[in-house]
PDB file of C-alpha atoms in Angstrom:
ATOM      1  CA  MET A   1      -0.029  -0.039  -0.066  1.00 94.00           C
ATOM      2  CA  ILE A   2       1.295   3.467  -0.778  1.00 95.00           C
ATOM      3  CA  TYR A   3       2.226   5.583   2.278  1.00 95.00           C
ATOM      4  CA  GLY A   4       3.220   8.614   0.279  1.00 96.00           C
ATOM      5  CA  ILE A   5       4.599  10.114  -2.976  1.00 97.00           C
ATOM      6  CA  GLY A   6       7.035  12.757  -3.263  1.00 96.00           C
ATOM      7  CA  THR A   7       8.451  14.633  -6.271  1.00 97.00           C
ATOM      8  CA  ASP A   8      11.051  17.570  -6.626  1.00 96.00           C
ATOM      9  CA  LEU A   9      12.474  19.379  -9.539  1.00 96.00           C
ATOM     10  CA  CYS A  10      15.754  21.213  -8.962  1.00 95.00           C
ATOM     11  CA  ASP A  11      17.436  23.907 -10.915  1.00 96.00           C
ATOM     12  CA  ILE A  12      21.105  22.749 -11.170  1.00 96.00           C
ATOM     13  CA  ARG A  13      22.365  26.384 -11.890  1.00 96.00           C
ATOM     14  CA  ARG A  14      20.908  27.266  -8.436  1.00 95.00           C
ATOM     15  CA  ILE A  15      22.939  24.367  -6.750  1.00 95.00           C
ATOM     16  CA  ARG A  16      26.078  25.403  -8.863  1.00 95.00           C
ATOM     17  CA  ASP A  17      25.719  29.050  -7.710  1.00 95.00           C
ATOM     18  CA  THR A  18      25.240  28.080  -4.088  1.00 94.00           C
ATOM     19  CA  LEU A  19      28.178  25.760  -4.172  1.00 93.00           C
ATOM     20  CA  SER A  20      30.376  28.565  -5.587  1.00 91.00           C
ATOM     21  CA  ARG A  21      29.235  31.011  -2.886  1.00 93.00           C
ATOM     22  CA  ARG A  22      29.441  28.581   0.147  1.00 92.00           C
ATOM     23  CA  GLY A  23      32.083  26.126  -1.057  1.00 86.00           C
ATOM     24  CA  GLU A  24      32.115  22.619  -0.097  1.00 90.00           C
ATOM     25  CA  ARG A  25      30.420  23.427   3.163  1.00 93.00           C
ATOM     26  CA  PHE A  26      27.119  23.282   1.320  1.00 94.00           C
ATOM     27  CA  ALA A  27      27.806  19.791   0.050  1.00 95.00           C
ATOM     28  CA  GLU A  28      28.848  18.818   3.561  1.00 95.00           C
ATOM     29  CA  LYS A  29      25.582  20.113   5.058  1.00 94.00           C
ATOM     30  CA  VAL A  30      23.448  18.200   2.355  1.00 95.00           C
ATOM     31  CA  LEU A  31      25.368  14.967   1.811  1.00 96.00           C
ATOM     32  CA  GLY A  32      25.918  12.052   4.035  1.00 96.00           C
ATOM     33  CA  PRO A  33      29.321  10.472   4.371  1.00 95.00           C
ATOM     34  CA  GLY A  34      28.803   7.964   1.490  1.00 96.00           C
ATOM     35  CA  GLU A  35      27.353  10.648  -0.856  1.00 97.00           C
ATOM     36  CA  LEU A  36      30.132  13.047   0.045  1.00 96.00           C
ATOM     37  CA  ALA A  37      32.847  10.531  -1.083  1.00 96.00           C
ATOM     38  CA  VAL A  38      31.026  10.058  -4.555  1.00 96.00           C
ATOM     39  CA  PHE A  39      30.621  13.806  -4.859  1.00 96.00           C
ATOM     40  CA  ARG A  40      34.341  14.443  -4.346  1.00 96.00           C
ATOM     41  CA  ALA A  41      35.425  11.734  -6.767  1.00 96.00           C
ATOM     42  CA  ARG A  42      32.995  12.839  -9.412  1.00 95.00           C
ATOM     43  CA  ARG A  43      33.816  16.544  -8.910  1.00 94.00           C
ATOM     44  CA  ALA A  44      37.587  15.760  -9.281  1.00 95.00           C
ATOM     45  CA  ARG A  45      36.917  14.260 -12.676  1.00 95.00           C
ATOM     46  CA  SER A  46      34.480  16.958 -13.760  1.00 93.00           C
ATOM     47  CA  GLU A  47      33.027  19.937 -12.051  1.00 92.00           C
ATOM     48  CA  ALA A  48      29.749  19.546 -14.016  1.00 92.00           C
ATOM     49  CA  ARG A  49      29.404  15.946 -12.847  1.00 93.00           C
ATOM     50  CA  GLY A  50      29.855  16.790  -9.178  1.00 93.00           C
ATOM     51  CA  VAL A  51      27.387  19.522  -9.342  1.00 95.00           C
ATOM     52  CA  SER A  52      24.788  17.430 -11.003  1.00 95.00           C
ATOM     53  CA  TYR A  53      25.421  14.701  -8.518  1.00 96.00           C
ATOM     54  CA  LEU A  54      24.838  17.112  -5.650  1.00 96.00           C
ATOM     55  CA  ALA A  55      21.698  18.573  -7.255  1.00 96.00           C
ATOM     56  CA  THR A  56      20.125  14.958  -7.705  1.00 96.00           C
ATOM     57  CA  ARG A  57      20.797  14.066  -4.152  1.00 96.00           C
ATOM     58  CA  PHE A  58      19.375  17.533  -2.995  1.00 96.00           C
ATOM     59  CA  SER A  59      16.270  16.822  -5.065  1.00 97.00           C
ATOM     60  CA  ALA A  60      15.907  13.195  -3.860  1.00 97.00           C
ATOM     61  CA  LYS A  61      15.996  14.261  -0.185  1.00 96.00           C
ATOM     62  CA  GLU A  62      13.353  16.948  -0.876  1.00 96.00           C
ATOM     63  CA  ALA A  63      11.176  14.322  -2.604  1.00 97.00           C
ATOM     64  CA  PHE A  64      11.665  11.767   0.207  1.00 96.00           C
ATOM     65  CA  SER A  65      10.923  14.223   2.889  1.00 96.00           C
ATOM     66  CA  LYS A  66       7.630  14.965   1.097  1.00 96.00           C
ATOM     67  CA  ALA A  67       6.825  11.226   0.611  1.00 96.00           C
ATOM     68  CA  ILE A  68       7.105  10.508   4.280  1.00 95.00           C
ATOM     69  CA  GLY A  69       5.004  13.543   5.125  1.00 91.00           C
ATOM     70  CA  LEU A  70       7.640  15.240   7.457  1.00 87.00           C
ATOM     71  CA  GLY A  71       9.196  17.838   5.166  1.00 83.00           C
ATOM     72  CA  MET A  72      12.670  18.903   6.518  1.00 86.00           C
ATOM     73  CA  ARG A  73      11.905  18.426  10.217  1.00 88.00           C
ATOM     74  CA  TRP A  74      13.123  16.019  12.744  1.00 93.00           C
ATOM     75  CA  PRO A  75      13.902  13.098  12.473  1.00 92.00           C
ATOM     76  CA  MET A  76      14.392  13.908   8.838  1.00 91.00           C
ATOM     77  CA  THR A  77      17.648  15.672   8.210  1.00 92.00           C
ATOM     78  CA  TRP A  78      19.798  16.100   5.181  1.00 94.00           C
ATOM     79  CA  ARG A  79      22.632  13.835   6.445  1.00 94.00           C
ATOM     80  CA  ALA A  80      20.305  11.232   7.966  1.00 95.00           C
ATOM     81  CA  CYS A  81      19.025  10.361   4.488  1.00 97.00           C
ATOM     82  CA  GLU A  82      21.445   9.216   1.762  1.00 97.00           C
ATOM     83  CA  ILE A  83      20.622   8.330  -1.832  1.00 97.00           C
ATOM     84  CA  LEU A  84      23.380   5.755  -2.894  1.00 96.00           C
ATOM     85  CA  ASN A  85      23.495   3.648  -5.967  1.00 94.00           C
ATOM     86  CA  ALA A  86      23.317  -0.217  -5.622  1.00 91.00           C
ATOM     87  CA  PRO A  87      26.075  -2.088  -7.377  1.00 91.00           C
ATOM     88  CA  GLY A  88      23.929  -2.166 -10.624  1.00 92.00           C
ATOM     89  CA  GLY A  89      23.477   1.569 -10.515  1.00 91.00           C
ATOM     90  CA  LYS A  90      19.930   1.638  -9.140  1.00 94.00           C
ATOM     91  CA  PRO A  91      19.548   4.586  -6.601  1.00 95.00           C
ATOM     92  CA  GLN A  92      18.307   3.518  -3.138  1.00 95.00           C
ATOM     93  CA  VAL A  93      17.521   5.306   0.041  1.00 96.00           C
ATOM     94  CA  VAL A  94      19.851   4.612   2.969  1.00 97.00           C
ATOM     95  CA  LEU A  95      18.753   6.054   6.302  1.00 97.00           C
ATOM     96  CA  HIS A  96      20.705   6.496   9.562  1.00 96.00           C
ATOM     97  CA  GLY A  97      19.987   7.120  13.244  1.00 95.00           C
ATOM     98  CA  GLU A  98      16.655   8.318  14.496  1.00 96.00           C
ATOM     99  CA  LEU A  99      15.282   8.648  10.876  1.00 96.00           C
ATOM    100  CA  ALA A 100      16.050   5.017  10.146  1.00 96.00           C
ATOM    101  CA  GLU A 101      14.296   3.955  13.421  1.00 97.00           C
ATOM    102  CA  TRP A 102      11.351   6.161  12.631  1.00 95.00           C
ATOM    103  CA  PHE A 103      10.975   4.622   9.130  1.00 95.00           C
ATOM    104  CA  ALA A 104      11.615   0.939  10.279  1.00 95.00           C
ATOM    105  CA  GLY A 105       9.049   1.472  13.040  1.00 95.00           C
ATOM    106  CA  ARG A 106       6.395   2.333  10.471  1.00 95.00           C
ATOM    107  CA  ASN A 107       7.336  -0.735   8.329  1.00 96.00           C
ATOM    108  CA  LEU A 108       7.974   1.544   5.283  1.00 96.00           C
ATOM    109  CA  ARG A 109      10.044   0.834   2.101  1.00 96.00           C
ATOM    110  CA  ALA A 110      11.204   3.633  -0.323  1.00 97.00           C
ATOM    111  CA  ASN A 111      11.653   3.622  -4.107  1.00 96.00           C
ATOM    112  CA  VAL A 112      13.510   6.479  -5.774  1.00 97.00           C
ATOM    113  CA  SER A 113      14.082   7.503  -9.339  1.00 96.00           C
ATOM    114  CA  VAL A 114      16.467  10.420 -10.367  1.00 95.00           C
ATOM    115  CA  SER A 115      17.186  11.971 -13.577  1.00 94.00           C
ATOM    116  CA  ASP A 116      19.098  15.019 -14.590  1.00 91.00           C
ATOM    117  CA  GLU A 117      19.770  17.109 -17.776  1.00 91.00           C
ATOM    118  CA  THR A 118      21.963  20.074 -18.172  1.00 88.00           C
ATOM    119  CA  ASP A 119      20.066  22.532 -15.981  1.00 94.00           C
ATOM    120  CA  GLN A 120      17.386  20.306 -14.325  1.00 96.00           C
ATOM    121  CA  ALA A 121      17.310  17.524 -11.891  1.00 95.00           C
ATOM    122  CA  VAL A 122      14.122  15.692 -11.135  1.00 96.00           C
ATOM    123  CA  THR A 123      13.333  12.909  -8.526  1.00 96.00           C
ATOM    124  CA  PHE A 124      10.305  10.743  -7.686  1.00 97.00           C
ATOM    125  CA  VAL A 125       9.957   8.824  -4.490  1.00 97.00           C
ATOM    126  CA  VAL A 126       7.137   6.319  -3.560  1.00 98.00           C
ATOM    127  CA  VAL A 127       7.046   5.184  -0.055  1.00 97.00           C
ATOM    128  CA  GLU A 128       5.139   1.900   0.722  1.00 96.00           C
ATOM    129  CA  THR A 129       4.115   0.010   3.669  1.00 94.00           C
ATOM    130  CA  THR A 130       5.577  -3.427   3.931  1.00 86.00           C
ATOM    131  CA  THR A 131       2.972  -5.131   6.060  1.00 75.00           C
TER     132      THR A 131
END
């Protein structure tokens, strides 16, 4: 049964501008440890790839927060929710700490889809009950 659906559209240029103004501190605020490692590796190869990665993760967390009905309030925090790729490349939601406990306590499962083009990143999240 569907618990919630969330979507978010993100302007990559806005993320690029914020990253330029605030430096890597912005990425450190938004990304969890696993995501931050991927961001740094992609950015080292190509600035544009790093920025696109940050934008898709920002968008995914916004969409996830909408799907669970909390928005960006406790226990939902930027770093407690990571969007990491499975070995085959499929994005998956990985939760930490109190958010993970909150989510598991409700027997929920999340499905996420991310996509990006030159100036836009879009994400859809469907959260389902598992019982």
